[in-house]
Short mmCIF file of the C-alpha atoms (twelve columns), coordinates in Angstrom:
data_MODEL
# 
_entry.id   MODEL 
# 
loop_
_atom_site.group_PDB 
_atom_site.id 
_atom_site.type_symbol 
_atom_site.label_atom_id 
_atom_site.label_alt_id 
_atom_site.label_comp_id 
_atom_site.label_asym_id 
_atom_site.label_seq_id 
_atom_site.Cartn_x 
_atom_site.Cartn_y 
_atom_site.Cartn_z 
_atom_site.pdbx_PDB_model_num 
ATOM 1  C CA . UNK A 1  -13.903 12.770 20.513  1 
ATOM 2  C CA . UNK A 2  -16.647 10.287 21.414  1 
ATOM 3  C CA . UNK A 3  -16.929 9.056  25.026  1 
ATOM 4  C CA . UNK A 4  -15.311 5.701  25.893  1 
ATOM 5  C CA . UNK A 5  -17.733 2.776  25.435  1 
ATOM 6  C CA . UNK A 6  -20.034 4.790  23.166  1 
ATOM 7  C CA . UNK A 7  -20.361 3.906  19.466  1 
ATOM 8  C CA . UNK A 8  -18.594 6.182  17.032  1 
ATOM 9  C CA . UNK A 9  -20.812 8.871  15.416  1 
ATOM 10 C CA . UNK A 10 -20.373 7.064  12.100  1 
ATOM 11 C CA . UNK A 11 -22.096 4.055  13.526  1 
ATOM 12 C CA . UNK A 12 -24.862 6.262  14.966  1 
ATOM 13 C CA . UNK A 13 -25.302 7.654  11.517  1 
ATOM 14 C CA . UNK A 14 -25.401 4.176  9.951   1 
ATOM 15 C CA . UNK A 15 -27.929 3.005  12.557  1 
ATOM 16 C CA . UNK A 16 -30.237 5.918  11.594  1 
ATOM 17 C CA . UNK A 17 -33.462 4.511  10.033  1 
ATOM 18 C CA . UNK A 18 -33.415 7.327  7.564   1 
ATOM 19 C CA . UNK A 19 -30.074 6.254  6.299   1 
ATOM 20 C CA . UNK A 20 -30.299 4.898  2.758   1 
ATOM 21 C CA . UNK A 21 -28.530 1.467  2.740   1 
ATOM 22 C CA . UNK A 22 -27.055 1.994  -0.715  1 
ATOM 23 C CA . UNK A 23 -25.616 5.440  0.082   1 
ATOM 24 C CA . UNK A 24 -22.576 3.890  1.747   1 
ATOM 25 C CA . UNK A 25 -22.050 1.424  -0.991  1 
ATOM 26 C CA . UNK A 26 -22.348 4.084  -3.693  1 
ATOM 27 C CA . UNK A 27 -19.951 6.486  -1.797  1 
ATOM 28 C CA . UNK A 28 -17.491 3.560  -1.394  1 
ATOM 29 C CA . UNK A 29 -17.586 2.667  -5.069  1 
ATOM 30 C CA . UNK A 30 -17.348 6.300  -6.027  1 
ATOM 31 C CA . UNK A 31 -14.290 6.744  -3.893  1 
ATOM 32 C CA . UNK A 32 -12.723 3.501  -5.301  1 
ATOM 33 C CA . UNK A 33 -13.367 4.755  -8.963  1 
ATOM 34 C CA . UNK A 34 -11.814 8.091  -8.152  1 
ATOM 35 C CA . UNK A 35 -8.798  6.283  -6.513  1 
ATOM 36 C CA . UNK A 36 -8.372  4.046  -9.573  1 
ATOM 37 C CA . UNK A 37 -8.729  7.147  -11.791 1 
ATOM 38 C CA . UNK A 38 -5.921  8.867  -9.783  1 
ATOM 39 C CA . UNK A 39 -3.788  5.727  -9.528  1 
ATOM 40 C CA . UNK A 40 -4.110  4.920  -13.305 1 
ATOM 41 C CA . UNK A 41 -3.802  8.453  -14.536 1 
ATOM 42 C CA . UNK A 42 -0.503  7.848  -16.340 1 
ATOM 43 C CA . UNK A 43 -2.217  5.188  -18.393 1 
ATOM 44 C CA . UNK A 44 -4.852  7.788  -19.491 1 
ATOM 45 C CA . UNK A 45 -7.742  5.394  -18.608 1 
ATOM 46 C CA . UNK A 46 -11.151 6.922  -19.303 1 
ATOM 47 C CA . UNK A 47 -13.608 6.956  -16.539 1 
ATOM 48 C CA . UNK A 48 -16.067 5.044  -18.728 1 
ATOM 49 C CA . UNK A 49 -13.567 2.254  -19.157 1 
ATOM 50 C CA . UNK A 50 -13.348 1.883  -15.301 1 
ATOM 51 C CA . UNK A 51 -17.189 1.970  -15.082 1 
ATOM 52 C CA . UNK A 52 -17.367 -0.826 -17.708 1 
ATOM 53 C CA . UNK A 53 -14.719 -2.846 -15.816 1 
ATOM 54 C CA . UNK A 54 -16.969 -2.476 -12.646 1 
ATOM 55 C CA . UNK A 55 -20.063 -3.651 -14.693 1 
ATOM 56 C CA . UNK A 56 -18.081 -6.640 -15.917 1 
ATOM 57 C CA . UNK A 57 -16.964 -7.480 -12.304 1 
ATOM 58 C CA . UNK A 58 -20.412 -7.209 -10.700 1 
ATOM 59 C CA . UNK A 59 -22.474 -8.614 -13.615 1 
# 
Protein backbone atom coordinates (compact mmCIF):
# COMPACT_ATOMS: atom_id res chain seq x y z
CA UNK A 1 0.00 0.00 0.00
CA UNK A 2 1.15 3.54 -0.67
CA UNK A 3 1.52 6.01 2.18
CA UNK A 4 -1.39 8.41 2.81
CA UNK A 5 -0.99 11.67 0.93
CA UNK A 6 1.46 10.16 -1.51
CA UNK A 7 0.51 9.67 -5.20
CA UNK A 8 -0.19 6.13 -6.28
CA UNK A 9 2.67 4.27 -7.94
CA UNK A 10 0.68 4.34 -11.20
CA UNK A 11 0.81 8.14 -11.23
CA UNK A 12 4.50 8.03 -10.38
CA UNK A 13 4.94 5.77 -13.40
CA UNK A 14 2.86 8.09 -15.60
CA UNK A 15 4.92 11.08 -14.48
CA UNK A 16 8.15 9.33 -15.45
CA UNK A 17 9.73 11.31 -18.29
CA UNK A 18 10.75 8.05 -19.96
CA UNK A 19 7.11 6.97 -20.14
CA UNK A 20 5.85 6.92 -23.72
CA UNK A 21 2.66 9.04 -23.89
CA UNK A 22 0.95 6.69 -26.33
CA UNK A 23 1.69 3.52 -24.35
CA UNK A 24 -1.26 4.09 -22.02
CA UNK A 25 -3.56 4.89 -24.96
CA UNK A 26 -2.51 1.78 -26.88
CA UNK A 27 -2.83 -0.46 -23.84
CA UNK A 28 -6.27 1.01 -23.15
CA UNK A 29 -7.44 0.50 -26.74
CA UNK A 30 -5.98 -3.01 -26.76
CA UNK A 31 -7.86 -3.92 -23.58
CA UNK A 32 -11.06 -2.40 -25.02
CA UNK A 33 -10.66 -4.46 -28.21
CA UNK A 34 -10.04 -7.61 -26.19
CA UNK A 35 -13.09 -6.82 -24.06
CA UNK A 36 -15.24 -6.33 -27.16
CA UNK A 37 -13.83 -9.53 -28.65
CA UNK A 38 -14.86 -11.37 -25.47
CA UNK A 39 -18.21 -9.60 -25.22
CA UNK A 40 -19.18 -10.16 -28.85
CA UNK A 41 -17.76 -13.67 -29.09
CA UNK A 42 -21.19 -15.30 -29.61
CA UNK A 43 -21.57 -13.12 -32.72
CA UNK A 44 -18.28 -14.52 -34.05
CA UNK A 45 -16.99 -11.05 -34.91
CA UNK A 46 -13.54 -11.08 -36.38
CA UNK A 47 -10.86 -8.97 -34.72
CA UNK A 48 -10.26 -7.21 -38.04
CA UNK A 49 -13.88 -6.08 -38.10
CA UNK A 50 -13.45 -4.53 -34.65
CA UNK A 51 -10.26 -2.80 -35.76
CA UNK A 52 -12.03 -1.44 -38.85
CA UNK A 53 -14.81 -0.16 -36.61
CA UNK A 54 -12.22 1.67 -34.50
CA UNK A 55 -10.72 3.15 -37.66
CA UNK A 56 -14.16 4.41 -38.70
CA UNK A 57 -14.76 5.91 -35.26
CA UNK A 58 -11.42 7.69 -35.03
CA UNK A 59 -11.02 8.72 -38.67
